[in-house]
Coordinates of N, CA and C in Angstrom, one line a residue:
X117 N 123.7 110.5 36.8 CA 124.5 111.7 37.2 C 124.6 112.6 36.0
X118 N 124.1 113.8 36.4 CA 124.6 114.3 35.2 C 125.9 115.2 35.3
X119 N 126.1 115.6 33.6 CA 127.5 116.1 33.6 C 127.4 118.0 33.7
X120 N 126.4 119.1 33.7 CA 126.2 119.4 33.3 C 125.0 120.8 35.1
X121 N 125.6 121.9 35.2 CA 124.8 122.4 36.2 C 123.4 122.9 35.8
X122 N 122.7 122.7 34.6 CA 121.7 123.4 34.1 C 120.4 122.1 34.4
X123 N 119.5 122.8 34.4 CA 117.9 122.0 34.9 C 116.9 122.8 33.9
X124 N 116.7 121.7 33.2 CA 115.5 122.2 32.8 C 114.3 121.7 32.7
X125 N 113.5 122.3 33.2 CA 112.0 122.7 33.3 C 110.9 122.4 32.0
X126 N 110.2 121.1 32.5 CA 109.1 120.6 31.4 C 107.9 120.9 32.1
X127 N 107.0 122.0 31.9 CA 105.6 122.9 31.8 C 104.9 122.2 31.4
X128 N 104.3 121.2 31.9 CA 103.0 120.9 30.9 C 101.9 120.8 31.9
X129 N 100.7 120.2 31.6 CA 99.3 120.2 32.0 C 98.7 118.5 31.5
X130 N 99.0 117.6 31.9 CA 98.2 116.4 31.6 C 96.6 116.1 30.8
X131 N 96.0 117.3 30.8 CA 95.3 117.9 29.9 C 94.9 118.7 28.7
X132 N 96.4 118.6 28.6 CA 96.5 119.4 27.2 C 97.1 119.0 26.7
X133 N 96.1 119.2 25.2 CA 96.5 118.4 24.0 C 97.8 118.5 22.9
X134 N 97.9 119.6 23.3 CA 99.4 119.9 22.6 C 100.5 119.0 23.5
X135 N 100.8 118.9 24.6 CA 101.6 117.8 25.3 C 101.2 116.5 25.1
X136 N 100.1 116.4 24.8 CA 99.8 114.7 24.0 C 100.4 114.9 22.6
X137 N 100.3 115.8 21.9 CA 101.1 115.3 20.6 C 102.5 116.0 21.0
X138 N 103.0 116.8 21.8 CA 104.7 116.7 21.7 C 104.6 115.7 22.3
X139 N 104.4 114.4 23.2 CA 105.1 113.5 23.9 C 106.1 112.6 23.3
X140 N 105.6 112.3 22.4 CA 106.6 111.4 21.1 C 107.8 111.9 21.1
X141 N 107.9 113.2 20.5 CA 109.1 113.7 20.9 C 110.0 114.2 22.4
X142 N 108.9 114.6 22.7 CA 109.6 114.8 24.5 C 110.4 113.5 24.4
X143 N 109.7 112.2 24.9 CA 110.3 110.8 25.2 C 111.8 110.9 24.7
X144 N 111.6 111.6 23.2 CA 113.5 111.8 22.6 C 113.9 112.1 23.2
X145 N 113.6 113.5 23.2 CA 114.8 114.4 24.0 C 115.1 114.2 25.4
X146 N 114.0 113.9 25.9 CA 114.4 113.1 27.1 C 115.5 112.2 27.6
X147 N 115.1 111.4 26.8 CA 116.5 110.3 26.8 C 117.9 111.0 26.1
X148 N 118.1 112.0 25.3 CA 119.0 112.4 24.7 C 119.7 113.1 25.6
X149 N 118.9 114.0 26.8 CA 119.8 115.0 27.6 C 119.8 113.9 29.1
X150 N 119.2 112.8 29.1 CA 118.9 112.4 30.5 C 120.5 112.2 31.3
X151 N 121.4 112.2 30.7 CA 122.5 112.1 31.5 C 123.2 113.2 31.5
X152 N 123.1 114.7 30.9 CA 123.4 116.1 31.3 C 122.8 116.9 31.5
X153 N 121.7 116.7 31.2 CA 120.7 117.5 32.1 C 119.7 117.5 33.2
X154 N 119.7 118.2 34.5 CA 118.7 117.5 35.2 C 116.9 118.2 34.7
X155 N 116.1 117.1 34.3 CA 114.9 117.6 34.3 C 114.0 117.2 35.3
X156 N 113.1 118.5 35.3 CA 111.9 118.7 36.4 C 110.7 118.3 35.7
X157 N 109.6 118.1 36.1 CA 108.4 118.1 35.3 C 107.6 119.3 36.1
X158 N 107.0 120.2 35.5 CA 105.9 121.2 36.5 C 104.7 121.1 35.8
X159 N 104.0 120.9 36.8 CA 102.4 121.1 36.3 C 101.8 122.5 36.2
X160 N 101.4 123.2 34.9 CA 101.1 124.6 34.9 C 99.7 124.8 35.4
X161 N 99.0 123.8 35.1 CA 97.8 124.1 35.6 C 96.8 124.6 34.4
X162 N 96.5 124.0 33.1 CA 95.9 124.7 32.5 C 94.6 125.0 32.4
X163 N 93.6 124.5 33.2 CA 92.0 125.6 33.6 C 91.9 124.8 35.3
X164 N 91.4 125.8 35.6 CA 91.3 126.0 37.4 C 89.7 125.0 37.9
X165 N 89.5 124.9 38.5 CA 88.8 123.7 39.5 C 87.1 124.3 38.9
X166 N 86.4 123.7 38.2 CA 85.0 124.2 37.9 C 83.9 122.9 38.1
X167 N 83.0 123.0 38.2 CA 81.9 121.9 38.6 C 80.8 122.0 37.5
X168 N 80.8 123.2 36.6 CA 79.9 123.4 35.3 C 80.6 122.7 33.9
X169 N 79.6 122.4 33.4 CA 80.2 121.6 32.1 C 80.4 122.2 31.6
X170 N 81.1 121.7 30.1 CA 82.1 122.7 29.1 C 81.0 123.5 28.3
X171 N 81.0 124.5 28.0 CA 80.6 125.4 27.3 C 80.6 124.7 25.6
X172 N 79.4 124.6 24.7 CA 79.4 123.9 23.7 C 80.5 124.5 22.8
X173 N 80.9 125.6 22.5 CA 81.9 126.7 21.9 C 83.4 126.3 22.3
X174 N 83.5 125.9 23.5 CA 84.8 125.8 24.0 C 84.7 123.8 23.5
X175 N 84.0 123.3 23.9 CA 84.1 121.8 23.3 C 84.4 122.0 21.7
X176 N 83.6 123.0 21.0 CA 83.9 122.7 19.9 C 85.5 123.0 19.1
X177 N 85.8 124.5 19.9 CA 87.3 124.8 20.0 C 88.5 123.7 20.4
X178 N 88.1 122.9 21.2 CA 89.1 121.8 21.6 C 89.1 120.7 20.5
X179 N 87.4 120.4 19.6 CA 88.0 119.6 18.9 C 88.7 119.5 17.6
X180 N 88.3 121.0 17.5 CA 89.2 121.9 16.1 C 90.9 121.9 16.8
X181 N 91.2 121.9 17.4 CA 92.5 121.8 18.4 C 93.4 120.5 18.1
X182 N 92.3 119.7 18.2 CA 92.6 118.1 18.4 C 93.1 117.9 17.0
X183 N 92.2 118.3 15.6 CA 92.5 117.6 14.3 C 93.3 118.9 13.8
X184 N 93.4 119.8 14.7 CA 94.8 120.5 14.3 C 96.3 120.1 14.2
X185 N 96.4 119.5 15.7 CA 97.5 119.1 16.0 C 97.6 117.5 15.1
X186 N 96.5 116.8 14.8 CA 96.6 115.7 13.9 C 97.1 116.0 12.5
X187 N 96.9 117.2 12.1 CA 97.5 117.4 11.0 C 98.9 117.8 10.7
X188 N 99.2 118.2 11.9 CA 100.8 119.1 12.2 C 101.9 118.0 13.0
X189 N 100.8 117.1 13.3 CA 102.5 116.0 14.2 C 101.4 114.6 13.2
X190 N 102.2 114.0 12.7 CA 101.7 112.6 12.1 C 101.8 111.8 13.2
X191 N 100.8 110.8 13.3 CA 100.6 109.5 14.7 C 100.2 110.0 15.8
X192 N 99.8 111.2 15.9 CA 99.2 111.5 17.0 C 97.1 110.8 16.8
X193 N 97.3 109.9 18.2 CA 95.9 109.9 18.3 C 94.9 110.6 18.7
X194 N 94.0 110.5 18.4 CA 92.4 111.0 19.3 C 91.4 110.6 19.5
X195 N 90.6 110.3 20.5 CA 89.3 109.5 20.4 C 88.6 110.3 20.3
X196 N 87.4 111.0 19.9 CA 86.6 111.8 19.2 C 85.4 111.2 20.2
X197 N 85.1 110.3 20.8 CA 83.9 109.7 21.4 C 83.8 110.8 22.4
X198 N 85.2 111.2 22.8 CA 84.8 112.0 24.4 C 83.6 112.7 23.9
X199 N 83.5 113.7 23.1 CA 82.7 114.9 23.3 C 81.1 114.0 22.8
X200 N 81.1 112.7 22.7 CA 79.8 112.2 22.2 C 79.0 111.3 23.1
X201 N 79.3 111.4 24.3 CA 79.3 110.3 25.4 C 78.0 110.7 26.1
X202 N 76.8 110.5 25.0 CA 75.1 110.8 25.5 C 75.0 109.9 27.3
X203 N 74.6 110.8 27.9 CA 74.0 110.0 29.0 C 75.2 109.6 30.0
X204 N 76.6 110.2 29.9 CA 77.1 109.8 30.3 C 78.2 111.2 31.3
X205 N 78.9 111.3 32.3 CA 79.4 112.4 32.7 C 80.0 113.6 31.6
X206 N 79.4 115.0 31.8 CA 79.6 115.9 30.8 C 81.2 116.7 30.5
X207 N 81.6 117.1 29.3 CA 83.0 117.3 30.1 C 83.4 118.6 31.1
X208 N 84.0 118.8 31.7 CA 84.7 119.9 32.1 C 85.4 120.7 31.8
X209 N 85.5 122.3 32.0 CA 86.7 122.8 31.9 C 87.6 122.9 33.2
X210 N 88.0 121.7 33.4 CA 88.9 121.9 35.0 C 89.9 120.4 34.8
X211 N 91.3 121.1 35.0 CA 92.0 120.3 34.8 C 93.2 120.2 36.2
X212 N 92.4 120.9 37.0 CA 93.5 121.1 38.2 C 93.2 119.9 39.1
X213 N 92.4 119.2 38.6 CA 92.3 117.6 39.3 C 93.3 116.4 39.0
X214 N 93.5 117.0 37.5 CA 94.6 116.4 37.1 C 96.2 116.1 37.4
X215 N 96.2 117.6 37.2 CA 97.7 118.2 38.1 C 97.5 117.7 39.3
X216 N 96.7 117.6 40.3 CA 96.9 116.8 41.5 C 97.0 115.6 41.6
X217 N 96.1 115.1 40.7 CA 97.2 113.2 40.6 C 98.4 113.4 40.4
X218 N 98.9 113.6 39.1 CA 100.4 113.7 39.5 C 100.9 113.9 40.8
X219 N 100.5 115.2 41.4 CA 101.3 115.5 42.5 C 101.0 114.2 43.7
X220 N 100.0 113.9 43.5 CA 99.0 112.9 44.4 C 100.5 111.3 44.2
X221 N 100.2 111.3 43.1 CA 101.1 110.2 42.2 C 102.4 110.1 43.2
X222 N 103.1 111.1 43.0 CA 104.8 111.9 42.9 C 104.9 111.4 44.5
X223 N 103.8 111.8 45.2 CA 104.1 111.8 46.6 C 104.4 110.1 47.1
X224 N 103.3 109.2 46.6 CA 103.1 107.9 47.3 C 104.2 107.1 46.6
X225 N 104.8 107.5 45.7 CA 105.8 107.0 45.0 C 106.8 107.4 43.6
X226 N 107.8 108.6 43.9 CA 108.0 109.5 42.8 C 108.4 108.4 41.4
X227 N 108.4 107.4 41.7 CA 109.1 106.6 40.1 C 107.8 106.7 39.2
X228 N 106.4 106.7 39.6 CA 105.3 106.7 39.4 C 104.8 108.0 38.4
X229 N 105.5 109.3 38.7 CA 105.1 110.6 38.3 C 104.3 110.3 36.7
X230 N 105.7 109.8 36.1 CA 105.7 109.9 34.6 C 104.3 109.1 33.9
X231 N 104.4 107.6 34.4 CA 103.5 106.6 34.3 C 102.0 107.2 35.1
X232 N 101.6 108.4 35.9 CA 100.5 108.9 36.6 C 99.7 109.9 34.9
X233 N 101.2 110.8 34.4 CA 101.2 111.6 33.3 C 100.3 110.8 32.2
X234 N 101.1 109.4 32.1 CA 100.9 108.8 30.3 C 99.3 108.5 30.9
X235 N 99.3 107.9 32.0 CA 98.2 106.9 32.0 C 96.6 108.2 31.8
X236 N 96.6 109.2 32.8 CA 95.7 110.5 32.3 C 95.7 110.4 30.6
X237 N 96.8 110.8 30.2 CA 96.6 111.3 28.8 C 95.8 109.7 27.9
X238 N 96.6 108.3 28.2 CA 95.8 107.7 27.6 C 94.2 107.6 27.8
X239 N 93.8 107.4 29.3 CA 92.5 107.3 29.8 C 91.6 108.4 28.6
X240 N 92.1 109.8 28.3 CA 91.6 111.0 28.1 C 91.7 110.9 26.9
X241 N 92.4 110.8 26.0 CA 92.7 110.6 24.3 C 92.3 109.8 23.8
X242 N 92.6 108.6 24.5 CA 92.3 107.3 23.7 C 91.5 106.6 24.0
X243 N 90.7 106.6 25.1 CA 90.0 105.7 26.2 C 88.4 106.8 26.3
X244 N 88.9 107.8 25.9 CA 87.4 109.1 25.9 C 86.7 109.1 27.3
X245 N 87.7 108.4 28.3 CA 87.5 108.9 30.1 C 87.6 110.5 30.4
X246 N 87.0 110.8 31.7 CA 87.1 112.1 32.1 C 88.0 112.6 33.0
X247 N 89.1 112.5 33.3 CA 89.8 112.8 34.1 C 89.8 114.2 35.1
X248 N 88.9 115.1 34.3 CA 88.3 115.8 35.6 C 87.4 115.1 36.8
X249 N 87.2 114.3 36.6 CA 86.5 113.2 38.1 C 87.8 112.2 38.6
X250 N 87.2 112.8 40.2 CA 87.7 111.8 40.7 C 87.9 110.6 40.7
X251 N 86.9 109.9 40.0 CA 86.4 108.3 39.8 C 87.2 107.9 39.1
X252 N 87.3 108.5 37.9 CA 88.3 108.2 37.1 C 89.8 108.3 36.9
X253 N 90.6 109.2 38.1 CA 91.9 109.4 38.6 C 91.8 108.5 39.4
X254 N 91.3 107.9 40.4 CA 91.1 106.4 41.2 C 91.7 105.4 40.7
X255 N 90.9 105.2 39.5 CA 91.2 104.0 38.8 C 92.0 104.0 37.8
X256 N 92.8 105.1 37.2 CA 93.7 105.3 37.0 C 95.3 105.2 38.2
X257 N 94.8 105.7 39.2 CA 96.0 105.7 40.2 C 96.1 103.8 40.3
X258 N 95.1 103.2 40.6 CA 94.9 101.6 41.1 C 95.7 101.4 39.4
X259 N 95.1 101.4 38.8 CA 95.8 100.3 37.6 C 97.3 100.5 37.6
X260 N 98.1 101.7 37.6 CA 99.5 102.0 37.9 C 100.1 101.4 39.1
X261 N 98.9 100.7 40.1 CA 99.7 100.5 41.1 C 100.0 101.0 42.6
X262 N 99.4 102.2 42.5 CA 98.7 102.8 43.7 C 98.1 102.5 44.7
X263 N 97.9 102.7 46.2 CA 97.1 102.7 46.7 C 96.0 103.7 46.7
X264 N 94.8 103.0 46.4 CA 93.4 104.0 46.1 C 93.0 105.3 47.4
X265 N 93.3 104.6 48.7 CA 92.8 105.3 49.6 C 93.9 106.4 49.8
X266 N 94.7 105.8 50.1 CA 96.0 107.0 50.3 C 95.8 108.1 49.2
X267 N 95.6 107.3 47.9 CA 95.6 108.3 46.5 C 94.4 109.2 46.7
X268 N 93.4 109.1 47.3 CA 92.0 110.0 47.4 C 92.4 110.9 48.3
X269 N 93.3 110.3 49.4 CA 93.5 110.9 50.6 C 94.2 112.1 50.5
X270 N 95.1 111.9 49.4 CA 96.3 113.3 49.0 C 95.8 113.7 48.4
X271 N 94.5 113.5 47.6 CA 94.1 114.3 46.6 C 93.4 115.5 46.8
X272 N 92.7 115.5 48.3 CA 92.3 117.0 49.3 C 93.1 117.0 50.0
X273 N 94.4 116.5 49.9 CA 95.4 117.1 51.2 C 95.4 118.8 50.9
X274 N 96.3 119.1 52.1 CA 96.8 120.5 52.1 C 98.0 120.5 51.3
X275 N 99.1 118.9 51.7 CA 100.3 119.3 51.1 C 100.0 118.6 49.7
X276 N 99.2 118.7 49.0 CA 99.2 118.5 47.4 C 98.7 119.6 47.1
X277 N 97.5 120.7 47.5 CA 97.2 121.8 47.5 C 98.7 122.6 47.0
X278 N 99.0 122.6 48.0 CA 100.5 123.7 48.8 C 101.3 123.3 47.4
X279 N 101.4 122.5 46.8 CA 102.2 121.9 45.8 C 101.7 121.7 44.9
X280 N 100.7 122.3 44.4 CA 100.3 122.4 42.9 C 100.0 124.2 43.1
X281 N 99.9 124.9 44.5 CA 99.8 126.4 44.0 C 101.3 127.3 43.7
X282 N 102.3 126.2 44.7 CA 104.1 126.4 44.3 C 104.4 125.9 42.9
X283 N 104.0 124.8 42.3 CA 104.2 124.9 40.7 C 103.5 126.0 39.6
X284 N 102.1 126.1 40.4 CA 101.5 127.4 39.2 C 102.1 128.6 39.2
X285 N 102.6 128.9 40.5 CA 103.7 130.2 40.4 C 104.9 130.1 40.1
X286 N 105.5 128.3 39.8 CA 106.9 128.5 39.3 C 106.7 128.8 38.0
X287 N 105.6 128.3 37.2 CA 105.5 128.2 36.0 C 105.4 129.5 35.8
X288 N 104.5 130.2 36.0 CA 104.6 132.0 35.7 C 106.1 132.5 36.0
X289 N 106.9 132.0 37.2 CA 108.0 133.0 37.3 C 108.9 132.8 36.3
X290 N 108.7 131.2 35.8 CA 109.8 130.4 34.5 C 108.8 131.4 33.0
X291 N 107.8 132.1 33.1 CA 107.4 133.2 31.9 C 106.7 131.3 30.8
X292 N 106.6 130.7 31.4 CA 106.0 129.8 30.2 C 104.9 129.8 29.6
X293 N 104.9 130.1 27.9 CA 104.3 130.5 27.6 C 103.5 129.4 26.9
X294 N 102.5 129.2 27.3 CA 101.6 128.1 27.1 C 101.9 126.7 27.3
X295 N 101.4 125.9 27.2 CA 101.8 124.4 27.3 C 101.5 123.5 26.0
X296 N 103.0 122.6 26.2 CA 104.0 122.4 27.0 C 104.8 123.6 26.6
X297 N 106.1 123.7 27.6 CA 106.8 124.8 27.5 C 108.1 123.8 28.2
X298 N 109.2 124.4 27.4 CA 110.9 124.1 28.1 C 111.1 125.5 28.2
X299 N 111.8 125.2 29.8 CA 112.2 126.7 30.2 C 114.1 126.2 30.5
X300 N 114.9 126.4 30.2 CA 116.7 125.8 30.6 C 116.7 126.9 31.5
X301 N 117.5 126.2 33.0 CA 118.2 127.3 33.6 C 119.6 127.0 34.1
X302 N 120.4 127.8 33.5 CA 121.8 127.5 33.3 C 122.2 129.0 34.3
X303 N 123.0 128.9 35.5 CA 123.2 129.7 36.2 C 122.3 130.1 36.5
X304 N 122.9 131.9 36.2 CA 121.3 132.5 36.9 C 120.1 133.2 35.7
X305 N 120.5 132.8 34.6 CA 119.7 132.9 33.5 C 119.1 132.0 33.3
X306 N 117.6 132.2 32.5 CA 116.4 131.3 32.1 C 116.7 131.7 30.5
X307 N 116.4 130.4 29.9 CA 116.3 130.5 28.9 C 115.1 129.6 28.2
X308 N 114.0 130.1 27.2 CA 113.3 130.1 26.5 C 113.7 128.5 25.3
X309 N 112.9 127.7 25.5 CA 113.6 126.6 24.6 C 112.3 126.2 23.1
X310 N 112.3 126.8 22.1 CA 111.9 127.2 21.4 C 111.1 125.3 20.6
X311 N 109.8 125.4 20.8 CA 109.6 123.7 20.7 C 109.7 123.3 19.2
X312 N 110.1 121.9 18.8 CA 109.6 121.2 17.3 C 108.8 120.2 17.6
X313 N 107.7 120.0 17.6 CA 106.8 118.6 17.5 C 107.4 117.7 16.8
X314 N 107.8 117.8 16.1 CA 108.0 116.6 14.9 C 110.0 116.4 14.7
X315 N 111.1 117.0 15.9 CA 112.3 116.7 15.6 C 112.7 117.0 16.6
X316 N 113.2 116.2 17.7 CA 114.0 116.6 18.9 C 115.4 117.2 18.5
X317 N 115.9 116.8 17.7 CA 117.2 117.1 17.5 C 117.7 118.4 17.6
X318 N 116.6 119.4 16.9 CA 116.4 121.0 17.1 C 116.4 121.6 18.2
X319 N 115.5 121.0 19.2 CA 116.0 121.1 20.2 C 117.2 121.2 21.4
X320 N 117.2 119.8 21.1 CA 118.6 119.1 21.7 C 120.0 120.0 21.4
X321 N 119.8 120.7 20.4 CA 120.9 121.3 19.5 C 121.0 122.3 20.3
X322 N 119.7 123.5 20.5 CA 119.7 124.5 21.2 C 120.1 124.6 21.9
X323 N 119.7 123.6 23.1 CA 119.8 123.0 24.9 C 121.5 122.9 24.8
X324 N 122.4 122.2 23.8 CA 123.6 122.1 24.0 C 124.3 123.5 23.5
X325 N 123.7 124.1 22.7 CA 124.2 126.1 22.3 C 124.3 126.6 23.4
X326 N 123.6 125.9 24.7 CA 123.8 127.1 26.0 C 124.3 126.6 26.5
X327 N 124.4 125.2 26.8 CA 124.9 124.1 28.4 C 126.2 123.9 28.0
X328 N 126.9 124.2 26.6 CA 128.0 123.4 25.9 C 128.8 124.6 25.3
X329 N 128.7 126.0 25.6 CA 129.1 126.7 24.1 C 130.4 126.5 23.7
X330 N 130.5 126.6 22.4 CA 131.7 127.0 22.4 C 132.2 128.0 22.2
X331 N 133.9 127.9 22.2 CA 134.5 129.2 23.1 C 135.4 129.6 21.7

């Protein structure tokens, strides 16, 4: 229950690497506001449905990305193998397969959402799996616990479609500017929640400046 009318909104993309290194801290703040604040998770959708492999430029950009954020959050992992996997499926720039596990996830069992999230990002970081294939959302869905067929079956539904193109438009109306993003909405104002990788507390602090002021 919470104590508190404000909801706020966690933007992220199961494929992006910046939400693998804030997770540590998310997990904080999470638990810190979880009984006055209600939170949503939204999937933004960070690259759209493609069947061409990644562009060598953009692979190489992601993995400058990767030992960026290694230097900027301590304990963040990475498997480096993804982009070396001779002979083996090429990567993608398409992550909207992703977002529909989740959504795929959320439906056959919402306790699941979260555990649909970690289990992508481990498969993808640490495991150097592709999670733009189906194959490997499959067997991701089955190891959490899922049913396989039902999980493929929502995964071309209409109502998982209908429900990842209502999150990519919530995310734009919430203005979130890249991923991850906290958007607070207290009444009828949005407010912008300014991230720290490395300190929830800054956060938390903010989130209570608006949900809590004092008078």
């Amino acid at each position: 229950m919470t104590t508190s009318n404000a909801t706020l909104f966690y933007i992220h993309d199961p494929m992006c690497s910046w939400c693998w290194g804030f997770r540590p801290v998310w997990q904080q703040l999470e638990q810190q506001l979880s009984a006055t604040v209600n939170i949503v998770y939204i999937v933004g959708g960070l690259a759209a449905d493609s069947d061409l492999p990644m562009a060598m430029a953009m692979q190489q950009a992601l993995t400058a990305t990767w030992q960026r954020i290694q230097q900027q959050i301590p304990g963040i992992e990475f498997n480096y193998d993804f982009w070396h996997h001779a002979g083996k499926t090429l990567p993608r720039r398409s992550t909207y397969p992703s977002c529909r596990a989740v959504l795929a996830a959320k439906i056959q069992d919402p306790e699941l959402e979260q555990a649909m999230i970690l289990s992508i990002q481990q498969a993808y970081y640490l495991h150097a799996k592709n999670p733009s294939n189906i194959d490997v959302l499959t067997d991701i869905a089955t190891s959490i616990g899922l049913k396989p067929q039902q999980f493929r079956h929502d995964m071309v539904s209409q109502t998982v479609e209908i429900q990842l193109q209502e999150q990519l438009q919530l995310a734009r109306r919430l203005s979130a500017q890249g991923f991850p993003s906290l958007v607070l909405s207290k009444g009828d104002k949005l407010h912008a929640i300014p991230l720290d990788y490395n300190n929830s507390h800054t956060m938390q602090q903010a989130i209570i400046n608006i949900t809590c002021p004092v008078e």
